[in-house]
mmCIF file of C-alpha atoms in Angstrom:
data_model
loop_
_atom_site.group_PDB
_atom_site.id
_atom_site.type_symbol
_atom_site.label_atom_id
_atom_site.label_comp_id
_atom_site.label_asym_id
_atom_site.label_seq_id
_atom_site.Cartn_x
_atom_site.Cartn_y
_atom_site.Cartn_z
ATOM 1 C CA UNK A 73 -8.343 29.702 -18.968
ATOM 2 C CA UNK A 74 -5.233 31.440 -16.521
ATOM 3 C CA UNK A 75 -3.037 29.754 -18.103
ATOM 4 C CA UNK A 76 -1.656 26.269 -19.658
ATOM 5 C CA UNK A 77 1.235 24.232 -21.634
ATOM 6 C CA UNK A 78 1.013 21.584 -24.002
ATOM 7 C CA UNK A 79 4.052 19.150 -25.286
ATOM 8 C CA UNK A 80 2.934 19.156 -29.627
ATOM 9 C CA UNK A 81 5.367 16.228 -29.713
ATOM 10 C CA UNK A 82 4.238 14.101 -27.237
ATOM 11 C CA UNK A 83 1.001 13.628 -28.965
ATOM 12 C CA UNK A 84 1.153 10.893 -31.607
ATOM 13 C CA UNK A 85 -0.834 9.617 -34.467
ATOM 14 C CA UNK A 86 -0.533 6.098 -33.384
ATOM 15 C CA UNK A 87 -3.472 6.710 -31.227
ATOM 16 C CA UNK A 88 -1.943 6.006 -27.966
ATOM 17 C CA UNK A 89 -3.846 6.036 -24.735
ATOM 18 C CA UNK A 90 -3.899 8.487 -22.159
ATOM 19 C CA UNK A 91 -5.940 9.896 -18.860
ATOM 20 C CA UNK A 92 -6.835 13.107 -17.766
ATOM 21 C CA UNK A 93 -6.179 14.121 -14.200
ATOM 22 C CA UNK A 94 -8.091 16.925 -12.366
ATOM 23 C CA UNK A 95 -7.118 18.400 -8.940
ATOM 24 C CA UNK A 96 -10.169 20.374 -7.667
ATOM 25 C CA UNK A 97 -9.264 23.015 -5.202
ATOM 26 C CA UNK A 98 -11.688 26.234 -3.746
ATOM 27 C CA UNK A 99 -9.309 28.323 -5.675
ATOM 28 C CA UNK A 100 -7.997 26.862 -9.060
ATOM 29 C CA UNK A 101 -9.002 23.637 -11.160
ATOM 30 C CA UNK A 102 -5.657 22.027 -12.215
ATOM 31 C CA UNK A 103 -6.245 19.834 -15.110
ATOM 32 C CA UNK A 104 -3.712 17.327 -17.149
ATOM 33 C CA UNK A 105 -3.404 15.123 -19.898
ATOM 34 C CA UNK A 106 -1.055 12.426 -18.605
ATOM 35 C CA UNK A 107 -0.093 9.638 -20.366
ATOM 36 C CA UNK A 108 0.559 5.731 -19.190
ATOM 37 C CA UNK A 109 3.925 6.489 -17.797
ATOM 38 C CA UNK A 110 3.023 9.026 -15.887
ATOM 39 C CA UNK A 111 4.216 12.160 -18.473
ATOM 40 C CA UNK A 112 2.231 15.015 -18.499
ATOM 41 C CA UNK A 113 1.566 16.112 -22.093
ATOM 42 C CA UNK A 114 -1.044 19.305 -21.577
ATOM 43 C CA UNK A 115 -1.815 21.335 -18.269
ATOM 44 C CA UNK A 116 -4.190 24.142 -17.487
ATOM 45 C CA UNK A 117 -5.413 25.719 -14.629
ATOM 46 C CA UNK A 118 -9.000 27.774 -14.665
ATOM 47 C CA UNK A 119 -10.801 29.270 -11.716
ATOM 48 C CA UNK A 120 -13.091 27.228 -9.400
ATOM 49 C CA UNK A 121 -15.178 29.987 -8.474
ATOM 50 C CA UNK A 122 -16.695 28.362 -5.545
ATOM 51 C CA UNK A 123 -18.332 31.045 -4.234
ATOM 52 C CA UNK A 124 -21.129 30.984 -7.549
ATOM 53 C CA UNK A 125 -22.353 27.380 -6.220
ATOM 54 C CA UNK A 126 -21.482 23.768 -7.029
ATOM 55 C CA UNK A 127 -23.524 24.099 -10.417
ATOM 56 C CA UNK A 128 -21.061 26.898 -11.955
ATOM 57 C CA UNK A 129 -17.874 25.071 -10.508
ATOM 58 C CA UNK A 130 -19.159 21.833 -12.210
ATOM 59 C CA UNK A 131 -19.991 23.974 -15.509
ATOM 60 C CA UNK A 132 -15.919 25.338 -15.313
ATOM 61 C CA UNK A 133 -15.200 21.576 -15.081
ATOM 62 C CA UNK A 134 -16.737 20.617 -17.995
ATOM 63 C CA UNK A 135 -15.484 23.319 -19.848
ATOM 64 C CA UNK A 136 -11.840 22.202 -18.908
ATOM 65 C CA UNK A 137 -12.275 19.112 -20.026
ATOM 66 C CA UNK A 138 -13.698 20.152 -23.085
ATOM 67 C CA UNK A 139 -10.889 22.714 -23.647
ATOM 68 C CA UNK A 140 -8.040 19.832 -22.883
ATOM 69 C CA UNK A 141 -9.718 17.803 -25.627
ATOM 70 C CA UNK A 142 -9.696 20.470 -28.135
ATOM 71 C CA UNK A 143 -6.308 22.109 -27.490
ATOM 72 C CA UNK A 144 -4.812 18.405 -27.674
ATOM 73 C CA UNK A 145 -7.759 17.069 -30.290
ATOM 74 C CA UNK A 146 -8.190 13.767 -27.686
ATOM 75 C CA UNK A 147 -11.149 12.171 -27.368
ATOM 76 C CA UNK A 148 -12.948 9.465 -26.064
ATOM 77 C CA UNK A 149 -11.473 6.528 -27.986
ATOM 78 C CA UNK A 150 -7.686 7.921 -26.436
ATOM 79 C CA UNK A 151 -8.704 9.156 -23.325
ATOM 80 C CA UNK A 152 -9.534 6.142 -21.478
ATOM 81 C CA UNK A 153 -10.509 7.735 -18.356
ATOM 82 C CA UNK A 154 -10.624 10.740 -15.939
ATOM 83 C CA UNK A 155 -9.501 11.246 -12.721
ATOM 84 C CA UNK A 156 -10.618 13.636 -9.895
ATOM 85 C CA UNK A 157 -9.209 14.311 -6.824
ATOM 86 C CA UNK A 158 -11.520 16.591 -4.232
ATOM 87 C CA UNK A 159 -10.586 18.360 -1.111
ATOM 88 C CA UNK A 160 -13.125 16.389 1.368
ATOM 89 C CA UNK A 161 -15.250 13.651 2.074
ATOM 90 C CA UNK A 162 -15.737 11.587 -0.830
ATOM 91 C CA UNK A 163 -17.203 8.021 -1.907
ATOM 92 C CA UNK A 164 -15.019 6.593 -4.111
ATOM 93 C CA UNK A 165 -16.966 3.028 -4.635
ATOM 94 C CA UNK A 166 -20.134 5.490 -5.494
ATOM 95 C CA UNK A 167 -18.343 8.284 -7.287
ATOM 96 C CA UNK A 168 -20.111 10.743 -4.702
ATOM 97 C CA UNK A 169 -19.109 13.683 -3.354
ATOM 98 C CA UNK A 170 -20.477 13.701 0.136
ATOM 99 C CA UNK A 171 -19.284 16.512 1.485
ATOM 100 C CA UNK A 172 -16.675 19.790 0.538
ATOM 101 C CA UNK A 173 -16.623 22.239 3.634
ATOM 102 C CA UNK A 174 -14.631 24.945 1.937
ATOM 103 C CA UNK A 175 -17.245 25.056 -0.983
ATOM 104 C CA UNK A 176 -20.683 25.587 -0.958
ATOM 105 C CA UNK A 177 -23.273 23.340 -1.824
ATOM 106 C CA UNK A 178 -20.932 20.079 -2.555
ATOM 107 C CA UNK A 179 -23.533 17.787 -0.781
ATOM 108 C CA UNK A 180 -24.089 14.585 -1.922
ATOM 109 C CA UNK A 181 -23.201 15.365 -5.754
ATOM 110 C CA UNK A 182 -23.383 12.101 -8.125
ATOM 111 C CA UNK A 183 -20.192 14.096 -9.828
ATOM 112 C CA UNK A 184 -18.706 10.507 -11.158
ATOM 113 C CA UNK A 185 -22.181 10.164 -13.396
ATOM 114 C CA UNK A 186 -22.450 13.859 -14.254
ATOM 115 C CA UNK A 187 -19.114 13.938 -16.036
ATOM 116 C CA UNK A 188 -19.844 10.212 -17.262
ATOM 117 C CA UNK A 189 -23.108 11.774 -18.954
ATOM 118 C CA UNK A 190 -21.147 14.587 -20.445
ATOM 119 C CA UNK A 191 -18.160 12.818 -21.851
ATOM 120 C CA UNK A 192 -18.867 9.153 -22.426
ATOM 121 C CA UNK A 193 -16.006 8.468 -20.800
ATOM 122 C CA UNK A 194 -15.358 6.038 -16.838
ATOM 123 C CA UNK A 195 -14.801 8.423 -14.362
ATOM 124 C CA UNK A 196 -13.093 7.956 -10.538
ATOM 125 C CA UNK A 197 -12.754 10.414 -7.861
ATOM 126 C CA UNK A 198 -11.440 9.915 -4.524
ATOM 127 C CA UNK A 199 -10.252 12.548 -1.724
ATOM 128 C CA UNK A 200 -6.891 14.845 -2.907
ATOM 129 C CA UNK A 201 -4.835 13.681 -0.345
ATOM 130 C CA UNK A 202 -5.217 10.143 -1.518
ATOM 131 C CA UNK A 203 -5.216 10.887 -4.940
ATOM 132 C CA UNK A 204 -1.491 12.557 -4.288
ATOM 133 C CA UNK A 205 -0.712 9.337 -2.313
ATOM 134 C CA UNK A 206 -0.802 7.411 -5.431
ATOM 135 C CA UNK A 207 0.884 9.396 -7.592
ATOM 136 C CA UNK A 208 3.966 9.566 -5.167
ATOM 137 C CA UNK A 209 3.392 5.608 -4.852
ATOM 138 C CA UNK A 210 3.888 5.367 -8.452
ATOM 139 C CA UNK A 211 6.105 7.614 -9.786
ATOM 140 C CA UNK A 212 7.494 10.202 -6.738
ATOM 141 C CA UNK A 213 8.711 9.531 -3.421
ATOM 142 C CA UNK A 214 7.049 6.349 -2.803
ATOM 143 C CA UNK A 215 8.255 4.381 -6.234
ATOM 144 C CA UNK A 216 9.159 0.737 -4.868
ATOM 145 C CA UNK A 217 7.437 0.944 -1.414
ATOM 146 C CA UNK A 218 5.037 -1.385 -0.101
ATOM 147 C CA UNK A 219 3.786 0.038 3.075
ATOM 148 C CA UNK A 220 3.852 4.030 3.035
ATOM 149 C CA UNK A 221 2.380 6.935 5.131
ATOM 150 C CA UNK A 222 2.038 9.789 3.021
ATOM 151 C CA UNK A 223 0.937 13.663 4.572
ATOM 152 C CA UNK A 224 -0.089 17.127 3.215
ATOM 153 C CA UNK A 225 0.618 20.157 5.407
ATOM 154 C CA UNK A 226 -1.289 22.854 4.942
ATOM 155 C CA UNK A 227 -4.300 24.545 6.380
ATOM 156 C CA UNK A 228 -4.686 21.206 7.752
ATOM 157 C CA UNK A 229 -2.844 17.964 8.313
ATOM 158 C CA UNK A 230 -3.911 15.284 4.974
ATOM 159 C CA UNK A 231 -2.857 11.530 4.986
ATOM 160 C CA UNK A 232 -2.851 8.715 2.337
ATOM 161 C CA UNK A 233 -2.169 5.316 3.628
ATOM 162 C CA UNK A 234 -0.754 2.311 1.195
ATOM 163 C CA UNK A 235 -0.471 -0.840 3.092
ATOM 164 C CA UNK A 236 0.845 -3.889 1.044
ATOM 165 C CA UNK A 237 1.110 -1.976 -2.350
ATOM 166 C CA UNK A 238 -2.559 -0.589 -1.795
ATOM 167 C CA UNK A 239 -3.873 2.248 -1.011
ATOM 168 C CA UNK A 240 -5.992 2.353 2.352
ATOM 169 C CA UNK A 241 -9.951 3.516 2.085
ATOM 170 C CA UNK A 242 -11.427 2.411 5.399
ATOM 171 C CA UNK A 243 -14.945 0.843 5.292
ATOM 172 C CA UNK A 244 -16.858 4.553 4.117
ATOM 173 C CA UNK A 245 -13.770 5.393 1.740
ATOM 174 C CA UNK A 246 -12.714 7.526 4.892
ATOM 175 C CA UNK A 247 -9.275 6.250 6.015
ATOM 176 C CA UNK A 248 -6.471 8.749 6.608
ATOM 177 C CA UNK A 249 -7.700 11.351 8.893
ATOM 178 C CA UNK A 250 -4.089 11.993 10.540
ATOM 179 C CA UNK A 251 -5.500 15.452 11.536
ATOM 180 C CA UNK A 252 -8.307 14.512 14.353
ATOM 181 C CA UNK A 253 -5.590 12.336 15.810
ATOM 182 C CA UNK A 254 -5.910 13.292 19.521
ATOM 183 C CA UNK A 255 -3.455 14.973 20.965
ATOM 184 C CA UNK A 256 -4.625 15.357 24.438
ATOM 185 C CA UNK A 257 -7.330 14.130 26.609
ATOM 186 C CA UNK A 258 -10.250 16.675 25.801
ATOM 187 C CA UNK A 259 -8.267 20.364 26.126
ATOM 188 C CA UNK A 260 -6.149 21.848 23.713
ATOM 189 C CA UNK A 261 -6.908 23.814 20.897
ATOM 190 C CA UNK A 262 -10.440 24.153 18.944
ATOM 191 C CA UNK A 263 -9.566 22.805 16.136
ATOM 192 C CA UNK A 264 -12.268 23.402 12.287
ATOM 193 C CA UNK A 265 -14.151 19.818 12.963
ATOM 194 C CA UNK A 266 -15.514 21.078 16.444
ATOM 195 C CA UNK A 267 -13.009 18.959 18.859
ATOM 196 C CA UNK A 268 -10.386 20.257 20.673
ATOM 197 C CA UNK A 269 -6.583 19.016 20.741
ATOM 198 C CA UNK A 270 -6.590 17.503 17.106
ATOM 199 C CA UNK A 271 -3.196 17.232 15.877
ATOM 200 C CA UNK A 272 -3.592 20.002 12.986
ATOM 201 C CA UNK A 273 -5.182 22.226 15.300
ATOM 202 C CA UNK A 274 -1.546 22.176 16.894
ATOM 203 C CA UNK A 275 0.529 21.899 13.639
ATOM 204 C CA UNK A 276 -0.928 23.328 10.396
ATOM 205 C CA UNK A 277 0.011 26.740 8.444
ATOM 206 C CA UNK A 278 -2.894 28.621 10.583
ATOM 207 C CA UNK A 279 -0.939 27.276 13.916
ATOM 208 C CA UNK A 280 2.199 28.765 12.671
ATOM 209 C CA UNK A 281 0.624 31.557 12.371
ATOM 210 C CA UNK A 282 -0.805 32.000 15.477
ATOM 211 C CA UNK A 283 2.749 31.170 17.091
ATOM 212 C CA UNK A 284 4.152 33.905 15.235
ATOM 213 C CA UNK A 285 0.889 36.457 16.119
ATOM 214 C CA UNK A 286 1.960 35.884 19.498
ATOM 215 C CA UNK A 287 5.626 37.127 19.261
ATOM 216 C CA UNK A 288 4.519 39.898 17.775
ATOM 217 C CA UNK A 289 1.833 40.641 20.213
ATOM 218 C CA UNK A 290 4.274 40.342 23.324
ATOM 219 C CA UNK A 291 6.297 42.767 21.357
ATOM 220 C CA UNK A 292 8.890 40.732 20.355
ATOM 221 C CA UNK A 293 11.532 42.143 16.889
ATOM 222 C CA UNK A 294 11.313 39.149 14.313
ATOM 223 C CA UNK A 295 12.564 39.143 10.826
ATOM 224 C CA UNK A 296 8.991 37.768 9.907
ATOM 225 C CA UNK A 297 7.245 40.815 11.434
ATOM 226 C CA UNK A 298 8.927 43.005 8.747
ATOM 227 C CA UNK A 299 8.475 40.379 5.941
ATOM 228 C CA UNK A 300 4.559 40.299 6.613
ATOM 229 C CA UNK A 301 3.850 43.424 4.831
ATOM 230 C CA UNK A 302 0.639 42.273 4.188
ATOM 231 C CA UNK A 303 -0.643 39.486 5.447
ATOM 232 C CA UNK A 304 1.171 36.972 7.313
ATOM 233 C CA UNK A 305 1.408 33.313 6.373
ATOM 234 C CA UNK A 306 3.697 30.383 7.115
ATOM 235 C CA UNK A 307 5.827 31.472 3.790
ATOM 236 C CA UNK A 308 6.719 34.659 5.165
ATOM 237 C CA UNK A 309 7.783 32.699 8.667
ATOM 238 C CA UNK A 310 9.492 30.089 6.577
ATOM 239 C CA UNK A 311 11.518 32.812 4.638
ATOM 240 C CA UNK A 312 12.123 34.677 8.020
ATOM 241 C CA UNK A 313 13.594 30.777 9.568
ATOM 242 C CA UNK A 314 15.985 30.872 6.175
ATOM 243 C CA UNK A 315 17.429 34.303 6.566
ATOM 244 C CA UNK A 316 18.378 33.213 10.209
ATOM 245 C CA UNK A 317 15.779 34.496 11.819
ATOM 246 C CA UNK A 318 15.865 32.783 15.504
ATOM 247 C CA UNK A 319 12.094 33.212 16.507
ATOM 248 C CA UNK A 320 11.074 31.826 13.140
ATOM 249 C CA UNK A 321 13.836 29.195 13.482
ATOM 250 C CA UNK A 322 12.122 27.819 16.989
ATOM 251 C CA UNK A 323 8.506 28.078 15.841
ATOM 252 C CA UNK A 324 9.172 25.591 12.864
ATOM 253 C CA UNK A 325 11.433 23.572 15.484
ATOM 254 C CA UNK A 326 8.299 23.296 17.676
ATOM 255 C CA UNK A 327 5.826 22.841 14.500
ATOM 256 C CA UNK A 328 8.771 19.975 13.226
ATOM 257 C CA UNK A 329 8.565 18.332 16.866
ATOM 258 C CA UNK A 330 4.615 18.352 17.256
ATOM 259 C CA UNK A 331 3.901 16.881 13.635
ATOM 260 C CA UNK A 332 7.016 14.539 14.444
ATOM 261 C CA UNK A 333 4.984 12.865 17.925
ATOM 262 C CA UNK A 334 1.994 12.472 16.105
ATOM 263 C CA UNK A 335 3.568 10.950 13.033
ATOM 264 C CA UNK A 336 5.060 8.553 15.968
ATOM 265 C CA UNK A 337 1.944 7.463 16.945
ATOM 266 C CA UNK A 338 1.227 6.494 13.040
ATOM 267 C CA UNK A 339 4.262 5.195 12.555
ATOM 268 C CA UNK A 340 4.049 2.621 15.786
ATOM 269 C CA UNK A 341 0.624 1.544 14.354
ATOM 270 C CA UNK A 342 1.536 0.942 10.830
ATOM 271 C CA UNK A 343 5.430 0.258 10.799
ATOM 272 C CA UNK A 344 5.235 2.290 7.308
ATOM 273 C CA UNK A 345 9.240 1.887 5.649
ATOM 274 C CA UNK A 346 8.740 5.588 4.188
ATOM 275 C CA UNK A 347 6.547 8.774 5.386
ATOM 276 C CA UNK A 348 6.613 10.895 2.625
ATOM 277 C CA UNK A 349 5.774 15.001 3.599
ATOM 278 C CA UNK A 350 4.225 17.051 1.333
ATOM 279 C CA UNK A 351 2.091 20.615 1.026
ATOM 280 C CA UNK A 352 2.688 23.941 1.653
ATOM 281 C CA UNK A 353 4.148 24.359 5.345
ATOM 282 C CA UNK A 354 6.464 21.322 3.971
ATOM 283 C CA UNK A 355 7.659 23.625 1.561
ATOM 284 C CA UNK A 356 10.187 25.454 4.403
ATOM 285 C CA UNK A 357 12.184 21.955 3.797
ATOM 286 C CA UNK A 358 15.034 20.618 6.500
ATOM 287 C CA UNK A 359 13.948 23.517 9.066
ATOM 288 C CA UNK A 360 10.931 21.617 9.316
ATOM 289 C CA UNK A 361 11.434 17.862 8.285
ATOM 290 C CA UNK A 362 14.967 17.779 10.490
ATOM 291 C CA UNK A 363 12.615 18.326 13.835
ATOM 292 C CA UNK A 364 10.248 15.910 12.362
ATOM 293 C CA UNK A 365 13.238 13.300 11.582
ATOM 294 C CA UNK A 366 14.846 13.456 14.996
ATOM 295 C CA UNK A 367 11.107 13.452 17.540
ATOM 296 C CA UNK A 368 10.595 10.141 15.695
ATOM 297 C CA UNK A 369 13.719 8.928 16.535
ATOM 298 C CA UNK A 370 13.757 9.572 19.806
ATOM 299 C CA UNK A 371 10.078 8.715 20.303
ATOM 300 C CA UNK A 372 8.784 6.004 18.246
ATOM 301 C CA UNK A 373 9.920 2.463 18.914
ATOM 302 C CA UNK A 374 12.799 0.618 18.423
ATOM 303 C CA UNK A 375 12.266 -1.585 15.119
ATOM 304 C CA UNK A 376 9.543 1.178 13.670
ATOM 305 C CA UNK A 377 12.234 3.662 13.949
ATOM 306 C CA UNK A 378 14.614 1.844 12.497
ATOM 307 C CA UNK A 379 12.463 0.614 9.178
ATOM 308 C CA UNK A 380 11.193 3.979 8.501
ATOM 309 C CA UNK A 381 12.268 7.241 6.388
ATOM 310 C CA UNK A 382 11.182 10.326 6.144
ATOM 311 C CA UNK A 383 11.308 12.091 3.271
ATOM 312 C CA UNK A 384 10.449 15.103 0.864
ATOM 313 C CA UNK A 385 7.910 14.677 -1.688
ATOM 314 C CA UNK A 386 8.625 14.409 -4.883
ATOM 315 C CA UNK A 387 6.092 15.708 -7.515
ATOM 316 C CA UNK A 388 5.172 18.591 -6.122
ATOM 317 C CA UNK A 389 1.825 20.649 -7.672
ATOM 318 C CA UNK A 390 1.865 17.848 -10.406
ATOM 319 C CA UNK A 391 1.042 14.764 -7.776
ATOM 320 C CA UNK A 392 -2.912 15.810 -7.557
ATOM 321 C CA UNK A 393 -3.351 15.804 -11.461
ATOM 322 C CA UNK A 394 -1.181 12.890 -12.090
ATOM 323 C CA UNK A 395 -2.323 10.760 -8.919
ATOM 324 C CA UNK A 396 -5.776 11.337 -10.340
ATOM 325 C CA UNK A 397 -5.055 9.727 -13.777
ATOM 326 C CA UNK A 398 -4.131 6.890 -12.019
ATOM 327 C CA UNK A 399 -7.463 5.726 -10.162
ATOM 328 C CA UNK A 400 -8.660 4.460 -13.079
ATOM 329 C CA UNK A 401 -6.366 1.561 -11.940
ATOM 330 C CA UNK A 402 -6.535 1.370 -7.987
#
């Protein structure tokens, strides 16, 4: 295990209840006990290894679990459940992963009965983005909304949807692909599911990226260009935007008003009362969500402009393994 942190007091002898949450990602495994308010009483985080094949990944899963339940001496008669939450295409009704792109050989793994087997314990998973979605419903950004849009921007563009205090799965537990929006009428950019003019394809961390590669190239002096020592990123063009940087400042401007139209086109469909923006590029904070804020204005309609607010998320790294916990109940 990298590393983890456990709360001695929070764990009882009065046998009280609690879930663990899991946030798979190609990188790291973040695991959690969480209790029923939401708390998070023990966190780890061990490698995915994704490159050794679904079969080791699943093995450094099980071992996680089996750590958590040592370290905090749980088992199942308190742990009344565990949560996953998976970057891709998953079936939540069948507890099936259908499909991971980043990681190799995540076809059509019965994951849900694999840990079930292991544990003795119910088991849900359901796609990260989603899983995040609930845990800003419940206890981050979204607490007391009804009707929400919530997005991850990252490498790509992520969406959960809650629509009448529920969150939205679509008839193949597919719902929420913000990202292939179209943004254009067949040209645009490629963007990684083979279409071109998708809205992450224009507004993602590798789209920054490519804004700022082209400054560079045309031999333009940016702040960022002496930041990216190695390679760069959106962080280093973020940090570049805060030290006053003007190039870096009108890239996230642009990047604020692009996500900002096609949040528009969501918000006119759904009339959400709160988008909630989370993930790494959302990390930069007003430089980006003030662009975002003021396209919608100006561009979405009347009444769904009025009812709706855009705003920072809340729980931060913690909303994968705490949303998880809570699937047990959506």
């Amino acid at each position: 295990m990298l590393k983890s942190s456990y709360d001695n007091n929070s764990m009882g002898e009065d046998m009280k209840k609690y879930r663990i949450g899991v946030d798979i990602g190609g990188t790291n495994i973040k695991i959690a006990l969480v209790d029923l308010q939401g708390k998070i009483v023990y966190s780890n985080t061990t490698p995915t290894r994704a490159d050794m094949g679904y079969e080791y990944s699943i093995a450094n899963i099980k071992q996680a679990i089996a750590d958590l339940m040592k370290e905090t001496n749980s088992d199942k008669t308190t742990i009344e459940a565990i949560g996953f939450g998976f970057p891709g295409q998953v079936d939540y009704k069948e507890g099936i992963v259908r499909l991971l792109t980043n990681m190799p050989g995540w076809v059509e793994i019965p994951f849900a009965k694999i840990i079930e087997d292991e544990f003795k314990i119910p088991v849900r998973l359901d796609n990260d983005v989603r899983v995040a979605t609930l845990g800003e419903l419940k206890y981050g950004a979204g607490k007391g909304c009804e009707n929400l849009v919530c997005i991850t921007v990252g490498t790509g563009i992520g969406s959960g949807l809650v629509m009448n205090g529920k969150l939205v799965r679509g008839a193949k537990n597919a719902a929420g692909e913000i990202g292939h929006i179209k943004m254009t009428m067949g040209e645009g950019p490629l963007c990684g599911c083979g279409d071109f003019g998708c809205f992450e394809a224009y507004a993602s961390g590798p789209a920054i990226v490519a804004m700022a590669r082209d400054y560079i190239r045309g031999g333009k002096s940016s702040k960022f260009k002496e930041l990216a020592t190695e390679e760069l990123s959106p962080y280093i063009v973020a940090q570049a935007a805060l030290q006053g940087d003007v190039v870096a400042k009108q890239i996230y401007k642009k990047m604020g008003e692009i996500i900002g139209i096609g949040l528009t086109s969501v918000i006119n469909l759904l009339n959400p009362e709160r988008v909630i923006i989370g993930g790494g590029v959302a990390d930069a904070g007003d430089i980006l969500i003030d662009p975002i804020k003021d396209t919608i204005q100006r561009r979405a309609m009347p009444i769904q402009a009025a009812s709706v607010e855009i705003v920072h998320a809340q729980l931060g790294n913690t909303a994968g393994v705490i949303g998880a916990s809570l699937l047990i109940e959506s």
